[in-house]
Short mmCIF file of C-alpha atoms in Angstrom, two decimals:
data_model
loop_
_atom_site.label_atom_id
_atom_site.label_comp_id
_atom_site.label_asym_id
_atom_site.label_seq_id
_atom_site.Cartn_x
_atom_site.Cartn_y
_atom_site.Cartn_z
CA UNK Z 1 19.68 106.93 40.07
CA UNK Z 2 19.29 108.95 43.25
CA UNK Z 3 21.24 106.36 45.16
CA UNK Z 4 24.08 106.53 42.51
CA UNK Z 5 24.03 110.55 42.54
CA UNK Z 6 24.38 110.28 46.49
CA UNK Z 7 27.22 107.97 46.36
CA UNK Z 8 28.93 109.90 43.67
CA UNK Z 9 28.74 113.23 45.90
CA UNK Z 10 29.81 111.09 48.69
CA UNK Z 11 32.82 109.87 46.96
CA UNK Z 12 33.86 113.15 45.56
CA UNK Z 13 33.57 114.88 48.91
CA UNK Z 14 35.88 112.42 50.77
CA UNK Z 15 38.36 112.50 47.92
CA UNK Z 16 38.58 116.34 47.87
CA UNK Z 17 38.90 116.31 51.86
CA UNK Z 18 41.65 113.86 51.17
CA UNK Z 19 43.35 116.09 48.99
CA UNK Z 20 43.13 118.89 51.12
CA UNK Z 21 40.50 120.91 49.02
CA UNK Z 22 38.27 121.56 51.74
CA UNK Z 23 36.26 124.55 50.15
CA UNK Z 24 35.24 122.22 47.08
CA UNK Z 25 34.45 119.58 49.26
CA UNK Z 26 32.08 121.50 51.38
CA UNK Z 27 30.56 123.14 48.30
CA UNK Z 28 30.20 119.62 46.91
CA UNK Z 29 28.45 118.64 50.03
CA UNK Z 30 26.02 121.40 50.11
CA UNK Z 31 24.89 120.65 46.68
CA UNK Z 32 24.41 117.10 47.51
CA UNK Z 33 21.79 117.96 50.22
CA UNK Z 34 23.34 115.48 52.61
CA UNK Z 35 23.27 117.36 56.02
CA UNK Z 36 25.89 114.54 57.30
CA UNK Z 37 27.92 115.23 54.58
CA UNK Z 38 27.84 119.09 55.03
CA UNK Z 39 28.56 118.40 58.74
CA UNK Z 40 31.43 116.14 58.04
CA UNK Z 41 32.93 118.48 55.44
CA UNK Z 42 32.48 121.58 57.75
CA UNK Z 43 34.18 119.81 60.80
CA UNK Z 44 37.14 118.33 58.90
CA UNK Z 45 37.57 121.59 57.08
CA UNK Z 46 37.81 123.54 60.31
CA UNK Z 47 40.15 121.11 62.03
CA UNK Z 48 42.52 121.29 58.82
CA UNK Z 49 42.41 125.31 58.62
CA UNK Z 50 43.00 125.42 62.56
CA UNK Z 51 46.12 123.24 62.33
CA UNK Z 52 47.23 125.39 59.22
CA UNK Z 53 46.57 128.55 61.72
CA UNK Z 54 44.25 129.75 59.28
CA UNK Z 55 41.81 130.72 62.10
CA UNK Z 56 39.17 132.81 60.51
CA UNK Z 57 38.87 130.17 57.56
CA UNK Z 58 38.50 127.51 60.58
CA UNK Z 59 35.74 129.43 62.25
CA UNK Z 60 33.76 129.59 59.01
CA UNK Z 61 34.04 125.97 58.45
CA UNK Z 62 33.03 125.25 62.34
CA UNK Z 63 29.79 126.91 61.52
CA UNK Z 64 28.86 123.75 59.46
CA UNK Z 65 30.13 121.27 61.93
CA UNK Z 66 27.54 119.32 64.36
CA UNK Z 67 29.73 120.51 67.13
CA UNK Z 68 30.34 124.06 66.11
CA UNK Z 69 30.45 125.56 69.50
CA UNK Z 70 32.97 123.11 70.81
CA UNK Z 71 35.02 123.51 67.59
CA UNK Z 72 34.85 127.18 67.72
CA UNK Z 73 36.32 127.21 71.26
CA UNK Z 74 38.97 124.83 70.09
CA UNK Z 75 39.99 127.26 67.26
CA UNK Z 76 39.94 130.15 69.50
CA UNK Z 77 42.10 128.41 71.99
CA UNK Z 78 44.42 127.42 69.13
CA UNK Z 79 44.52 131.08 67.94
CA UNK Z 80 45.43 132.18 71.52
CA UNK Z 81 48.10 129.71 71.76
CA UNK Z 82 49.63 130.47 68.38
CA UNK Z 83 49.57 134.18 69.03
CA UNK Z 84 50.98 133.79 72.87
CA UNK Z 85 53.93 131.76 71.28
CA UNK Z 86 54.62 134.68 68.79
CA UNK Z 87 54.85 137.05 71.71
CA UNK Z 88 51.59 138.97 70.40
CA UNK Z 89 50.03 138.88 73.77
CA UNK Z 90 47.10 141.19 72.90
CA UNK Z 91 45.86 139.45 70.20
CA UNK Z 92 46.35 136.04 72.29
CA UNK Z 93 44.23 137.53 75.12
CA UNK Z 94 41.26 138.57 72.91
CA UNK Z 95 41.29 134.80 71.41
CA UNK Z 96 41.57 133.36 74.90
CA UNK Z 97 38.49 135.56 76.08
CA UNK Z 98 36.57 134.11 73.37
CA UNK Z 99 37.55 130.58 74.29
CA UNK Z 100 36.79 131.04 77.90
CA UNK Z 101 40.33 130.25 79.36
CA UNK Z 102 40.57 132.84 82.08
CA UNK Z 103 43.95 131.18 82.94
CA UNK Z 104 45.36 131.86 79.87
CA UNK Z 105 44.42 135.49 79.84
CA UNK Z 106 46.09 135.85 83.23
CA UNK Z 107 49.22 134.10 81.83
CA UNK Z 108 49.30 136.72 78.73
CA UNK Z 109 49.03 139.53 81.55
CA UNK Z 110 51.96 138.09 83.25
CA UNK Z 111 53.76 137.79 80.11
CA UNK Z 112 52.93 141.62 79.52
CA UNK Z 113 54.09 142.41 82.90
CA UNK Z 114 57.51 140.90 82.18
CA UNK Z 115 57.67 142.39 78.80
CA UNK Z 116 57.39 145.97 80.62
CA UNK Z 117 59.64 144.85 83.53
CA UNK Z 118 62.31 144.35 80.77
CA UNK Z 119 62.00 148.04 79.96
CA UNK Z 120 63.12 149.15 83.56
CA UNK Z 121 66.67 148.13 83.15
CA UNK Z 122 68.73 149.13 86.09
CA UNK Z 123 66.97 151.40 88.67
CA UNK Z 124 69.34 152.61 91.34
CA UNK Z 125 67.93 156.08 92.29
CA UNK Z 126 64.49 157.68 93.04
CA UNK Z 127 65.02 159.62 89.62
CA UNK Z 128 65.56 156.38 87.78
CA UNK Z 129 62.12 155.17 89.07
CA UNK Z 130 60.50 158.53 88.25
CA UNK Z 131 61.83 158.42 84.86
CA UNK Z 132 60.16 154.85 84.55
CA UNK Z 133 56.68 155.89 86.01
CA UNK Z 134 54.85 155.13 83.09
CA UNK Z 135 56.27 151.52 82.65
CA UNK Z 136 55.59 151.17 86.31
CA UNK Z 137 51.99 152.00 85.96
CA UNK Z 138 51.65 149.84 82.89
CA UNK Z 139 53.35 146.97 85.23
CA UNK Z 140 50.83 147.48 87.94
CA UNK Z 141 47.85 147.41 85.43
CA UNK Z 142 49.17 144.16 83.79
CA UNK Z 143 49.90 142.61 87.49
CA UNK Z 144 46.47 143.45 88.63
CA UNK Z 145 44.84 141.79 85.53
CA UNK Z 146 47.22 138.60 85.89
CA UNK Z 147 45.95 138.09 89.46
CA UNK Z 148 49.30 137.18 90.51
CA UNK Z 149 49.75 138.49 94.03
CA UNK Z 150 53.55 138.27 93.82
CA UNK Z 151 53.56 140.55 90.92
CA UNK Z 152 51.07 142.98 92.49
CA UNK Z 153 53.26 142.90 95.61
CA UNK Z 154 56.45 143.52 93.71
CA UNK Z 155 54.87 146.65 91.60
CA UNK Z 156 53.26 148.04 94.53
CA UNK Z 157 56.56 148.21 96.36
CA UNK Z 158 57.96 149.93 93.45
CA UNK Z 159 54.99 152.49 93.54
CA UNK Z 160 55.57 153.21 96.86
CA UNK Z 161 59.05 154.77 96.04
CA UNK Z 162 57.78 157.03 93.48
#
């Protein structure tokens, strides 16, 4: 009887995952008491929700995976990439920091620099520079955090004329 019950739980969990019902699959897996079934449902659910860009849900499922640390980093990496692609660089930075991807964090700061630079428009006089002083200082902060020496040199040159 125990063997039949275990097989029924296994079949139910597999079928629910195939249908995309990961929450129910995880619940059934927990009820079964089968640790391997729980980790499989958690892992597959995390991958599914990461692909759906439901990152908080993906992190909840990742907690049940036997590769939870690696999977959490992957979720944060995917979250950072998604927000970067949408132009939400501040949210992307937070996610990339949690994933440990310092290169991606620097890329976000370089993108923020570019976003600020576009605000400058045409600068032909010292008054134009002074009128954009706040933007230039924002650019300086982003350039420094990006680690990009060309950006740092460019903004340092602008600051010398303030």
